[in-house]
Coordinates of C-alpha atoms and ligand atoms in Angstrom, one line a residue:
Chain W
X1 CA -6.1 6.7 -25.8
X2 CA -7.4 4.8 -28.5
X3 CA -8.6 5.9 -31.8
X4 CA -12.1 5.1 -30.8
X5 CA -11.7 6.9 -27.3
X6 CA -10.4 10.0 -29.0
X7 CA -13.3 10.4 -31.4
X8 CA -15.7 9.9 -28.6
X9 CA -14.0 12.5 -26.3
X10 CA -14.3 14.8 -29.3
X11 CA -18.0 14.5 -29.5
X12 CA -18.6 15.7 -25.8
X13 CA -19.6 19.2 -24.7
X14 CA -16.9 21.2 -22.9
X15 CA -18.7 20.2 -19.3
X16 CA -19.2 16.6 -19.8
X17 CA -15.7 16.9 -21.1
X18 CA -14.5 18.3 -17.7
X19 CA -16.8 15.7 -16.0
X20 CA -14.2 13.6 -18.0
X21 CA -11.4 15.0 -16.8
X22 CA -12.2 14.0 -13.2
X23 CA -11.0 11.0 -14.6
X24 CA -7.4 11.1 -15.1
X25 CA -7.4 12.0 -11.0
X26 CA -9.8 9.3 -9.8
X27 CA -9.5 6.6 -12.5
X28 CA -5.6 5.8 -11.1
X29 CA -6.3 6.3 -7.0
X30 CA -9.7 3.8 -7.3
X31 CA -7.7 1.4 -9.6
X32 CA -5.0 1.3 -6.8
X33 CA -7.3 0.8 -4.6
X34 CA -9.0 -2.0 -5.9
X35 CA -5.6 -3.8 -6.9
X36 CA -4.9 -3.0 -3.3
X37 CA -8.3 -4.8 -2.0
X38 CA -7.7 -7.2 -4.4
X39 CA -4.3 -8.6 -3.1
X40 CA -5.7 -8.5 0.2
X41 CA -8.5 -10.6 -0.1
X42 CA -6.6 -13.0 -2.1
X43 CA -3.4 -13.1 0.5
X44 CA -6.4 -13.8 3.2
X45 CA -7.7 -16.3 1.3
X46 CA -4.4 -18.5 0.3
X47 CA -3.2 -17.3 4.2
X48 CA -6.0 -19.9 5.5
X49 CA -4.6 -22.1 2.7
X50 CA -2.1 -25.2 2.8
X51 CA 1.0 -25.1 2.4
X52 CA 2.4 -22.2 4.5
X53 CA 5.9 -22.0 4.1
X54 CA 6.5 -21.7 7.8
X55 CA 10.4 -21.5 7.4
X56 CA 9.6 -18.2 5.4
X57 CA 7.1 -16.8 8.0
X58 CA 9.7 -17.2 10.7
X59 CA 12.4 -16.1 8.6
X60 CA 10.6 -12.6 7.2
X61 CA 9.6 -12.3 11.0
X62 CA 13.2 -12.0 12.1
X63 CA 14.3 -9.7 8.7
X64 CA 11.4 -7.0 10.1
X65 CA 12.6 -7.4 13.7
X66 CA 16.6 -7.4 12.6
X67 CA 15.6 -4.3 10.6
X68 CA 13.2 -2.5 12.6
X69 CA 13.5 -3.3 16.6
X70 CA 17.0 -0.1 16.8
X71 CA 14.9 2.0 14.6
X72 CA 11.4 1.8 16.7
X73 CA 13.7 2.0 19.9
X74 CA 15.8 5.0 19.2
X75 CA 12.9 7.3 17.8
X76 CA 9.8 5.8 20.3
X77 CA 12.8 6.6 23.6
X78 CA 13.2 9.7 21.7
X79 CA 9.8 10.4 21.6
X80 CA 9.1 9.4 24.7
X81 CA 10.9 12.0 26.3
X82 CA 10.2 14.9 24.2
X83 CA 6.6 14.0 25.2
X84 CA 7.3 14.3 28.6
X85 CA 9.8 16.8 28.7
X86 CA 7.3 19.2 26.5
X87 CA 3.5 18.2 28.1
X88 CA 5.3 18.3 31.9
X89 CA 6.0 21.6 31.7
X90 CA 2.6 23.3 30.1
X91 CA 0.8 20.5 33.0
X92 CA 3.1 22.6 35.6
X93 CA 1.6 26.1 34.2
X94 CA -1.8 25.3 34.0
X95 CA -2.3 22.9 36.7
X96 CA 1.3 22.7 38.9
X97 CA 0.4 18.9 39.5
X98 CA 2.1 16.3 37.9
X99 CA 0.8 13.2 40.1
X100 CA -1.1 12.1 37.6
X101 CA 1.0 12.8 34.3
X102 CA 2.2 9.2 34.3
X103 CA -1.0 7.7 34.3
X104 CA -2.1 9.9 31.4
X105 CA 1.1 9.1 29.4
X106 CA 0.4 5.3 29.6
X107 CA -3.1 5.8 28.6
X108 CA -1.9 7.5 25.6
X109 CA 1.0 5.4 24.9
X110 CA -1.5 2.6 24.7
X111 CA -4.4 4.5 22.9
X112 CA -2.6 6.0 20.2
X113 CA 1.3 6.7 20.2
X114 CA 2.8 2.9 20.8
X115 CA 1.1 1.1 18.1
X116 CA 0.5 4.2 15.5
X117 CA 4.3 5.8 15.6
X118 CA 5.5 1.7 15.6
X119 CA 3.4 1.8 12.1
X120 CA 4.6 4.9 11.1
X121 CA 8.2 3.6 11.0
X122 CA 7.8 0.5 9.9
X123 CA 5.8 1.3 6.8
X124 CA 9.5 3.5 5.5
X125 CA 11.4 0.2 7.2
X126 CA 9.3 -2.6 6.2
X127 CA 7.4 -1.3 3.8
X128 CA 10.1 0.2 1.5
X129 CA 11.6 -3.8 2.3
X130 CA 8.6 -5.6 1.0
X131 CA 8.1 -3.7 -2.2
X132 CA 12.1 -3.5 -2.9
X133 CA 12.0 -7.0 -3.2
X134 CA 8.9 -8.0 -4.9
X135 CA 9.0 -5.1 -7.3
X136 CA 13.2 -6.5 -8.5
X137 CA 11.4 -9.8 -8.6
X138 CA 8.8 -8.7 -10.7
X139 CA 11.2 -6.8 -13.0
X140 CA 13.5 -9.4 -13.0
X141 CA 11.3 -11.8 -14.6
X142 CA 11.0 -14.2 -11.1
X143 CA 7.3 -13.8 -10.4
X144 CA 6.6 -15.0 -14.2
X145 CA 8.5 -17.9 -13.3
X146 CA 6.1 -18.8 -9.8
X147 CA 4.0 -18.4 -11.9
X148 CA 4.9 -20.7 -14.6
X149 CA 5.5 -23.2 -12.4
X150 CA 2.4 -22.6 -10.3
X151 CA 3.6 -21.2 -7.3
X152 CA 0.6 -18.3 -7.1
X153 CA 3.2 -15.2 -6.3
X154 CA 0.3 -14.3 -3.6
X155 CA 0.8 -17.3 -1.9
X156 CA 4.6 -17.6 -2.3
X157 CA 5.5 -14.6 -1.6
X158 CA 2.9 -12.0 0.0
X159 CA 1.9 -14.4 2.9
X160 CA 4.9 -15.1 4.6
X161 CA 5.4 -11.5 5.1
X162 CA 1.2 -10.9 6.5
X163 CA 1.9 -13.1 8.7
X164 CA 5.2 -12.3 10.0
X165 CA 4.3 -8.7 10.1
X166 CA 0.8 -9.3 12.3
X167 CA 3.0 -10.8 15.0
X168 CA 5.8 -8.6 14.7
X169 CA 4.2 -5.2 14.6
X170 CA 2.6 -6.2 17.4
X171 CA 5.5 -7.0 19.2
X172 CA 7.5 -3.9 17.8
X173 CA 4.7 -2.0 19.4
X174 CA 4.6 -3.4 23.0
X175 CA 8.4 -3.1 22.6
X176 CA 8.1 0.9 21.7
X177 CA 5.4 1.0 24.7
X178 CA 7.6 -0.2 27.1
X179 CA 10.8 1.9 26.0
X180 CA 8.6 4.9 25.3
X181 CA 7.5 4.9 29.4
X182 CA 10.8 4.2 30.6
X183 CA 12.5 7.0 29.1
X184 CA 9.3 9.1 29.6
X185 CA 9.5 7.7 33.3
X186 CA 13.6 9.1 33.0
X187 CA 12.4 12.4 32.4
X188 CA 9.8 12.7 34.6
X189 CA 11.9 11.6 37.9
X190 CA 15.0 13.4 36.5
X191 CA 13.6 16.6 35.4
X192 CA 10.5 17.4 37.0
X193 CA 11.2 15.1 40.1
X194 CA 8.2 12.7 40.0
X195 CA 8.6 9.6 42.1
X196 CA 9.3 6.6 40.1
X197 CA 6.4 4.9 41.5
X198 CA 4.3 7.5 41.2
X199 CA 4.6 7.4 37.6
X200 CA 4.1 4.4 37.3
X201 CA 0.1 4.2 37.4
X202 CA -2.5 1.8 36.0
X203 CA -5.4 3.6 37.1
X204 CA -6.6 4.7 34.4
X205 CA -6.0 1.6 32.0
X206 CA -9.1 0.1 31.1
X207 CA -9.8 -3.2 29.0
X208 CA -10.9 -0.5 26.0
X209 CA -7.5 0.7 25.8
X210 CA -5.9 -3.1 26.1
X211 CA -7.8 -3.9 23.1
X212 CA -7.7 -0.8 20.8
X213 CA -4.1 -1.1 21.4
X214 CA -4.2 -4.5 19.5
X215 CA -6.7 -3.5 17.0
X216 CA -4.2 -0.8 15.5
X217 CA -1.3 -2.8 15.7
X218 CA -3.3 -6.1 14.3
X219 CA -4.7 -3.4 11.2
X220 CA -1.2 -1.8 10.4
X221 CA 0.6 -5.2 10.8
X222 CA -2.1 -6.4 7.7
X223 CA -2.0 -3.1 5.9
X224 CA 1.7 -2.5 5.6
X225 CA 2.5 -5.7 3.9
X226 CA -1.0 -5.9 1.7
X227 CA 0.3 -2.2 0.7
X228 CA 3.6 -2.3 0.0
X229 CA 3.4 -6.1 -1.6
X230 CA 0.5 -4.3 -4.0
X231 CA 3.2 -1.5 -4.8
X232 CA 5.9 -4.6 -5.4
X233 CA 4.0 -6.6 -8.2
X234 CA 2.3 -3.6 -9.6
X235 CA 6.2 -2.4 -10.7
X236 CA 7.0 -2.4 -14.3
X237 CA 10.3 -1.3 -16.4
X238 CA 13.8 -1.7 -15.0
X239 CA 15.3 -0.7 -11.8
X240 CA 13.5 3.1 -12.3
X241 CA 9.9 0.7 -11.7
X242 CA 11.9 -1.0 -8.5
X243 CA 12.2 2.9 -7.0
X244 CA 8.9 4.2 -8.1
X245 CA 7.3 0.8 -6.8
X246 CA 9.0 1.3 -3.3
X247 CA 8.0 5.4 -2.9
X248 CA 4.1 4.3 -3.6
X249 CA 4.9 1.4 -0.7
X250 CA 5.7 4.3 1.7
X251 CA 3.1 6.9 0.8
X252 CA 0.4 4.8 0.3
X253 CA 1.0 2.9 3.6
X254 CA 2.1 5.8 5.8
X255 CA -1.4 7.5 4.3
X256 CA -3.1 4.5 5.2
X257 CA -1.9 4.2 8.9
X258 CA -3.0 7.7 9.7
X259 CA -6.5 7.1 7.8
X260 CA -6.9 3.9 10.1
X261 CA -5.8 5.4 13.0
X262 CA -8.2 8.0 12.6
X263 CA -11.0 5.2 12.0
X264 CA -10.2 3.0 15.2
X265 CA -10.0 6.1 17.4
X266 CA -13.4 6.6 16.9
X267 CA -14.3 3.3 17.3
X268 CA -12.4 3.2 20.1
X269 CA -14.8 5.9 21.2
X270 CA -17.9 5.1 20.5
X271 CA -17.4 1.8 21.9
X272 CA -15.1 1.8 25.0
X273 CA -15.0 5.9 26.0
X274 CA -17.6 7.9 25.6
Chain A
X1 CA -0.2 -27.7 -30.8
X2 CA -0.3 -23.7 -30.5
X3 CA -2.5 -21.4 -32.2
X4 CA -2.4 -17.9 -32.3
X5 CA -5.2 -16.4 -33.9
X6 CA -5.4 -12.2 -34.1
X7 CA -3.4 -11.1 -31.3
X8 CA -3.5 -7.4 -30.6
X9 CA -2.0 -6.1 -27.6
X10 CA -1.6 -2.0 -26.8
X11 CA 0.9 -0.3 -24.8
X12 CA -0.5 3.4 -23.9
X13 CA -1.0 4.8 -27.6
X14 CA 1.5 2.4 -29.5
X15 CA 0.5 -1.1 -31.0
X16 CA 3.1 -3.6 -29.5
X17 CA 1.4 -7.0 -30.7
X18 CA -0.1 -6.4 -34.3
X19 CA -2.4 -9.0 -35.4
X20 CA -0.2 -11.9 -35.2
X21 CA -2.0 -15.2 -36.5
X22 CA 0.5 -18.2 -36.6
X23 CA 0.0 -22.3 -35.7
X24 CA 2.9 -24.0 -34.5
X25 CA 2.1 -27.8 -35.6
X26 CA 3.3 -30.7 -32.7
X27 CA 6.4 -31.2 -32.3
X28 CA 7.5 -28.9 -34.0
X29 CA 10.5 -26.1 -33.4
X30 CA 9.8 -22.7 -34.5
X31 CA 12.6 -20.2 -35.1
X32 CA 11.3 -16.7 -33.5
X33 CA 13.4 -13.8 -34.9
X34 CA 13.3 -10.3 -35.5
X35 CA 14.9 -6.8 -34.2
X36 CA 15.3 -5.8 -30.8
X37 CA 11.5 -4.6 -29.5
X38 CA 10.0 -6.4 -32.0
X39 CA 7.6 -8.3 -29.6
X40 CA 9.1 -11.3 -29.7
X41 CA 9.3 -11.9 -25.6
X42 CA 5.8 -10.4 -25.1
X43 CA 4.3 -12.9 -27.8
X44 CA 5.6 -15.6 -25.7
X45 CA 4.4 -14.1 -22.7
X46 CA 1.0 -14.1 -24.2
X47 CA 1.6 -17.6 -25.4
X48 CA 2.4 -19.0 -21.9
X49 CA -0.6 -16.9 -20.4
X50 CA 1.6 -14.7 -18.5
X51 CA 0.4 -11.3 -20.2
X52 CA -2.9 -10.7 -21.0
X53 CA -4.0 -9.7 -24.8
X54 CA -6.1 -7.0 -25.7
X55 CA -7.8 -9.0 -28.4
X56 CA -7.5 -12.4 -29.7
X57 CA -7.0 -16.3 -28.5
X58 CA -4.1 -18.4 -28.1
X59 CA -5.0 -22.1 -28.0
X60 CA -2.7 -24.7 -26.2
X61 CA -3.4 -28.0 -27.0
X62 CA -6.8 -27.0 -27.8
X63 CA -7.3 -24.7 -24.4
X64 CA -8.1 -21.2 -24.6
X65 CA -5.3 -19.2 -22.4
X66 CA -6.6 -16.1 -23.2
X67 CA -9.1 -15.0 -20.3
X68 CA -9.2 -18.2 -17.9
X69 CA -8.9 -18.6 -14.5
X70 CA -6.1 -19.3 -12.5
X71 CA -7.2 -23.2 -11.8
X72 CA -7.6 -24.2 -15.4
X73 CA -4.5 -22.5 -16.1
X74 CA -2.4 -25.0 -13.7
X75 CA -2.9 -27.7 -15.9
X76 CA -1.8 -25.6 -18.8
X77 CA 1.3 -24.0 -17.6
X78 CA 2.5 -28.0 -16.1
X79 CA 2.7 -28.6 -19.7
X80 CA 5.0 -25.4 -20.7
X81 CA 8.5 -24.9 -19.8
X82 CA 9.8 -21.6 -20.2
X83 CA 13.3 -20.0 -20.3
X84 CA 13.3 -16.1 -19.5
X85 CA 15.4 -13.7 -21.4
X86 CA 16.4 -11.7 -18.0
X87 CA 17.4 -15.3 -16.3
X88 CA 14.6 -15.3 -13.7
X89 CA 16.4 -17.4 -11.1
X90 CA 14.8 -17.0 -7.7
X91 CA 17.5 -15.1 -6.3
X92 CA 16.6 -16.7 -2.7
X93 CA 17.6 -20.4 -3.6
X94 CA 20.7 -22.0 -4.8
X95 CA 21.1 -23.3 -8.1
X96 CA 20.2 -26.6 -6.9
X97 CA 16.6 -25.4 -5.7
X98 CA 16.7 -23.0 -8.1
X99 CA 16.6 -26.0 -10.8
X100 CA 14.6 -29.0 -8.9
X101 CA 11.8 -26.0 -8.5
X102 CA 9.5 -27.4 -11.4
X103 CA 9.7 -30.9 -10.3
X104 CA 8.7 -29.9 -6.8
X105 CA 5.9 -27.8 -7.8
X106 CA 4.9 -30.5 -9.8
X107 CA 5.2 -33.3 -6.0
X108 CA 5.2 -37.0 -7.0
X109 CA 9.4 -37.1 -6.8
X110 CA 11.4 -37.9 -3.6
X111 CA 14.3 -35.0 -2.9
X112 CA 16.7 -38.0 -3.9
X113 CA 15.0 -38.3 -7.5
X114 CA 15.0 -34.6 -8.1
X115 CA 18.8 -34.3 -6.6
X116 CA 19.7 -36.7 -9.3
X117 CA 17.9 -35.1 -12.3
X118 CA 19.2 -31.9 -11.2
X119 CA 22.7 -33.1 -11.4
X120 CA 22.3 -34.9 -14.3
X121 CA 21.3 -31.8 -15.8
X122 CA 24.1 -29.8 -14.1
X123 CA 26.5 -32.0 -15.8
X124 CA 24.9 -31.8 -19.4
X125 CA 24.8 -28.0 -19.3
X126 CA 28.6 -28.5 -17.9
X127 CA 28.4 -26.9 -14.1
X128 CA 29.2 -28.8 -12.1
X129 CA 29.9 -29.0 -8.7
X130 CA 27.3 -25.2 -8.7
X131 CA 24.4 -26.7 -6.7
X132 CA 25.5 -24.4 -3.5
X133 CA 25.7 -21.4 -5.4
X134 CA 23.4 -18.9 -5.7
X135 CA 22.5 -16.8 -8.8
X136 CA 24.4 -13.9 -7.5
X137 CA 27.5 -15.5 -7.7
X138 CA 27.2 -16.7 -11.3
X139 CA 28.5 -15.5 -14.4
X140 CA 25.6 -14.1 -17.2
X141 CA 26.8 -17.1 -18.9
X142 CA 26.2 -19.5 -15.9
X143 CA 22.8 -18.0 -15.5
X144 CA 21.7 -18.8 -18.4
X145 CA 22.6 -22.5 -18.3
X146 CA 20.9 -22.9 -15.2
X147 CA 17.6 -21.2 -16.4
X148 CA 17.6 -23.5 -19.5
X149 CA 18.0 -26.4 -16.8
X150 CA 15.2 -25.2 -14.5
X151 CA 13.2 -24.8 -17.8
X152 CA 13.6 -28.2 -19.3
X153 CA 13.7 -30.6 -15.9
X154 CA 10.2 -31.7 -16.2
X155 CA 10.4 -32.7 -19.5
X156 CA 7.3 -30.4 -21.0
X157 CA 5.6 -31.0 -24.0
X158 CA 5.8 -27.4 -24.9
X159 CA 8.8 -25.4 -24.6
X160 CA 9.5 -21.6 -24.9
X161 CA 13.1 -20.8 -25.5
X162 CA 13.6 -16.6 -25.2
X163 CA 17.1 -16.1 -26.2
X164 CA 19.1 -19.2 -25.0
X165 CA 22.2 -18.4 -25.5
X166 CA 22.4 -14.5 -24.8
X167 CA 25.9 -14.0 -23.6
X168 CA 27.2 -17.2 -23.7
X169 CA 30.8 -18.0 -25.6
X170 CA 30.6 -19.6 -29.0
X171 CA 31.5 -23.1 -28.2
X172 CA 29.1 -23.0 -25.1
X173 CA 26.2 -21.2 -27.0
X174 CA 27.1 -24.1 -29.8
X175 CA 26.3 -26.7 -26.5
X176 CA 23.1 -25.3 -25.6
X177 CA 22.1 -25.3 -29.2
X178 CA 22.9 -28.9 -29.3
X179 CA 20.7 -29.6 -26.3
X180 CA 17.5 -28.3 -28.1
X181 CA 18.6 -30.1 -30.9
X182 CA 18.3 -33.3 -29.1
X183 CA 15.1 -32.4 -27.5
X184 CA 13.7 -31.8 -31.0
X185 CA 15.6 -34.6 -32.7
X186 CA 13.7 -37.1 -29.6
X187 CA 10.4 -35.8 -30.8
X188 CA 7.0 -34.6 -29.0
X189 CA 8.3 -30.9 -28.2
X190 CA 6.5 -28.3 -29.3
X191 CA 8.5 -25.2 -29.0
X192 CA 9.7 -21.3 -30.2
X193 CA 13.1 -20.5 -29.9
X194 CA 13.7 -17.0 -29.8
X195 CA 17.3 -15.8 -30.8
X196 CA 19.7 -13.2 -32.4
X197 CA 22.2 -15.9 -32.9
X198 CA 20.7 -16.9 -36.8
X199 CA 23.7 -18.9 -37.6
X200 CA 23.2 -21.1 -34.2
X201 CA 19.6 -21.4 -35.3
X202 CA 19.4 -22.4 -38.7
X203 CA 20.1 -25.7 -38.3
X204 CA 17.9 -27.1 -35.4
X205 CA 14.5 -25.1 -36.2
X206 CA 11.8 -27.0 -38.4
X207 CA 10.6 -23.3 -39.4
X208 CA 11.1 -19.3 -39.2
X209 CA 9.0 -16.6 -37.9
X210 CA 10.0 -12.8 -38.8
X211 CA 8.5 -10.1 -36.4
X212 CA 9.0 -6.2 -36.7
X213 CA 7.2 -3.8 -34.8
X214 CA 4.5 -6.7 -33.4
X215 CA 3.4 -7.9 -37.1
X216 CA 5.0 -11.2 -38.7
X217 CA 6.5 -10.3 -41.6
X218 CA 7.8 -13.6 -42.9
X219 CA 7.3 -16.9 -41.8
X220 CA 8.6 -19.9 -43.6
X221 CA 11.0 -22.9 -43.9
X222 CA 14.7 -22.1 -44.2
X223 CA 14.9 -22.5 -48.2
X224 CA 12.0 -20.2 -48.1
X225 CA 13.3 -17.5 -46.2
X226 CA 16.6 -17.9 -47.9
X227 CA 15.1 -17.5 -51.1
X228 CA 12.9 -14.3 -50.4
X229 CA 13.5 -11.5 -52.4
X230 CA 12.0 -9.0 -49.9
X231 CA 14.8 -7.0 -48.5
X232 CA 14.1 -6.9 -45.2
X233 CA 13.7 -10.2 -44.9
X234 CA 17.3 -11.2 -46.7
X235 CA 19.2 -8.5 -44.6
X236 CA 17.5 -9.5 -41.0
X237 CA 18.5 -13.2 -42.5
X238 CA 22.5 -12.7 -43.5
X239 CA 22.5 -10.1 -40.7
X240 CA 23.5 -7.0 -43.3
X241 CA 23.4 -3.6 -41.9
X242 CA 21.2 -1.3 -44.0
X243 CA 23.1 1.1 -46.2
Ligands
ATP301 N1 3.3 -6.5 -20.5 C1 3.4 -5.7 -21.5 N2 2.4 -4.9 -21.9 C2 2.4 -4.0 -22.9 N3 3.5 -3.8 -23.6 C3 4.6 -4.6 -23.3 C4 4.6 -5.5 -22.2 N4 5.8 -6.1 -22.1 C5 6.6 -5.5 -23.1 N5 5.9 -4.6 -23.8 C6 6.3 -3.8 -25.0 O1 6.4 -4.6 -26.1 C7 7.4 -4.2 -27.0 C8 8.2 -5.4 -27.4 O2 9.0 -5.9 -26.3 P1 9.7 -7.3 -26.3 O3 10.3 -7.5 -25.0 O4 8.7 -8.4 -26.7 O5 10.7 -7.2 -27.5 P2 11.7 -8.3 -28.0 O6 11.3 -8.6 -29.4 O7 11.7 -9.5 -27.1 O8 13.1 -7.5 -28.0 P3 14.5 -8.1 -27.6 O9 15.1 -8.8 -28.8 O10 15.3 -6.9 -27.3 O11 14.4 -9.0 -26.5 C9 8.2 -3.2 -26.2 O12 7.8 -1.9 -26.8 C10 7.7 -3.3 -24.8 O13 7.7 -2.0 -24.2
MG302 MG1 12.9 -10.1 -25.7

């Protein structure tokens, strides 16, 4: 606080002075936000911009598959069977048939876990990735030099990674899909006998689900990077900024893949289920 | 030419950039000294139009840094060459890349031009036979020989020097020294040098600039300052410890 500030805050009555104090909470969270919105437009904007740096894109795409594809595998099989193991038996209670338990899973694979969970881990993998590196750039002095050269950091360095993470969160998610029902599948034929083919039922895909499916993973593969890239060049100090910059990545994005999932859902239902 | 004309800039609470007013006159090298959080880096941040000022205007040849957009500050910053204190190699490219950055940035140059400038400049900075390296596997030492040849490649107008030769031996340090020299001695540079190394200075800066705590406290020739009875100013100079 300034001098002037101080004076001024002196003068106010004790509610506008609380008024005030709503400040010091929403004064940080909308200035993130807009610094968030801010590096997003601008990455969209120099994303439909020459040059790309093409060799990047495909070279960030194959860092977040190298470092995500075990994780999403292990935890979505995981999953998988948990969900399976758990929701067969309370199906068996209540209704004792479990003919159609396959058909539900995929719709719900598709719908919500698949894409969402995917997000979930690669906003600690990828996320916590994106923001260590910008944020020791920043720190280390790099970005000034971009940008004394004119290399616009956005450009350099956020876009390569929007890209590569639109096309790999999407395929990370049809990859979780698919190892999610097979080990859900495992379960379900080795535990509560259910015919393989059985199972496996499309009946109650629809187009809805085909396409909500790629609306989350398309959202979370631009908000993880915008995020955690935000988080990066925001960092400031020494190695203590790289660490604080990388746990904002995480919450922030992790908060903002449940907020969205929450959002598309009900789009998803307004438009395509109800 | 660079004028700085009432430069404030505030971290939190604390005054970090006090009212600084100074011109730096073409081609002209200014000495930039002064204890260790002083402000000396962040004035030449401000200078290059890296960090933004509270308060206050920094003209570059005439154009206002302070506050413009991102366009009119390309042609600016193709004029400036910087050196950062904390090396600021990309840590992603090899020395080689690392050095021929500017002149790519800048386009006009076939990769055969900018190979040979970069060794040329490889071999005046003596490393050679580096260009496969990457920063990682250099020496504080190296580092800073290769930032100092990434900074000077395009041959800027303007030239911002922070801490040159930080952690470099004497007779190496004495060789980078010699290297501004020769830029200044070939004329048209406009340029700060900051440095702790006062002896290493004296001799190849046109003029001195004294910061403490984000004010200038002295700025003069070197008879001047030499002959200033404030005693700040003679103990920062002869590098006495205070008693
Ligand atoms: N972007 C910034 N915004 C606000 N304050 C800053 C910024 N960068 C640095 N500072 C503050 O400015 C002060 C001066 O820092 P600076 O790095 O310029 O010192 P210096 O004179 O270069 O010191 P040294 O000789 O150790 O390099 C410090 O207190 C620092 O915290
Ligand atoms: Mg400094």
């Amino acid at each position: 606080m300034t001098k002037h500030t101080q004076a001024y805050v002196a003068a106010l009555s004790p509610t506008q002075r609380r008024i005030a104090q709503l400040g010091v909470v929403f004064v940080p969270i909308v200035t993130q936000i807009t610094d968030i919105l801010r590096v997003g437009s601008l990455a969209f904007y120099y994303a439909f911009k020459k040059p790309i740096r093409w060799r990047e894109v495909l070279q960030q795409s194959f860092f977040i598959g190298n470092r995500s594809l075990a994780f999403v595998m292990i935890v979505l099989g995981f999953l998988g069977m948990i969900l399976i193991f758990q929701s067969g038996f309370q199906a068996k209670r209540i209704v004792g048939d479990l003919q159609g338990m396959g058909a539900l899973y995929l719709q719900l694979l598709f719908r919500e876990f698949a894409p969402t969970v995917t997000a979930l881990m690669l906003a600690t993998r990828v996320g916590t990735g994106i923001a260590a590196e910008i944020g020791s750039m920043v720190v280390t002095e790099q970005v000034d030099a971009l940008r004394m050269n004119n290399a616009e950091p956005i450009q350099y360095l956020v876009v390569p990674r929007l890209l590569a993470s639109i096309v790999m969160t999407f395929v990370l998610s049809c990859v979780a899909l698919c190892v999610a029902f097979g080990t859900g599948m495992f379960v379900a034929n080795t535990v509560f006998e259910v015919n393989v083919a059985t199972f496996y039922n499309t009946s109650l895909l629809e187009w809805g689900d085909l396409i909500i499916f790629s609306l989350k993973a398309l959202a979370y593969g631009i908000t993880i990077p915008i995020i955690a890239s935000q988080a990066g060049l925001a960092a400031f100090g020494g190695s203590e900024g790289v660490g604080t910059a990388t746990t904002m990545a995480v919450v922030n994005a992790s908060l903002a893949v449940t907020i969205l999932d929450f959002v598309l859902s009900g789009v998803g239902y307004i438009f395509f289920f109800s | 030419m660079i004028r700085i004309a009432e430069v404030y800039k505030y971290r939190g609470h604390e005054c970090v950039i006090n009212g600084v007013n100074l011109v730096i006159p073409q081609g002209t090298q200014v000495g930039l000294i002064g204890p260790g959080g002083a402000g000396k880096s962040l004035l030449m941040k401000i200078c290059a139009g890296l960090v933004r000022p509270d308060s206050g205007s920094v003209l570059i040849d005439g154009t206002e840094v302070v506050g413009i957009g991102d366009v009119e500050m390309t042609s600016v910053r193709s004029k400036i060459g910087m050196l950062f204190q904390n090396y600021a190699l990309f840590d992603f490219m090899t020395v080689e890349e690392n050095i021929g950055f500017p002149l790519r940035q800048l386009g006009g140059r076939t990769e055969e031009e900018i190979r040979d400038e970069v060794n040329r400049l490889l071999l005046a900075v003596d490393l050679p036979n580096t260009q496969k390296l990457f920063p990682n596997e250099l020496s504080g030492g190296m580092k800073k020989r290769v930032t100092f040849a990434r900074a000077v490649i395009a041959n800027p107008p303007i030239l911002f020097y922070d801490d040159p030769t930080a952690g470099l031996d004497p007779v190496t340090s004495g060789k980078i020294f010699a290297l501004l020299e020769e830029r200044r001695a070939r004329g048209g540079t406009t340029s700060i040098v900051v440095s702790h190394d006062i002896l290493g200075m004296r001799d190849i800066c046109d003029s001195f600039v004294l910061m403490d705590h984000g004010r200038i406290v002295f700025s003069g020739t070197r008879e001047q300052i030499e002959a200033s009875t404030r005693p700040f100013v003679g103990q920062f100079w002869r590098g006495e410890a205070d008693d």
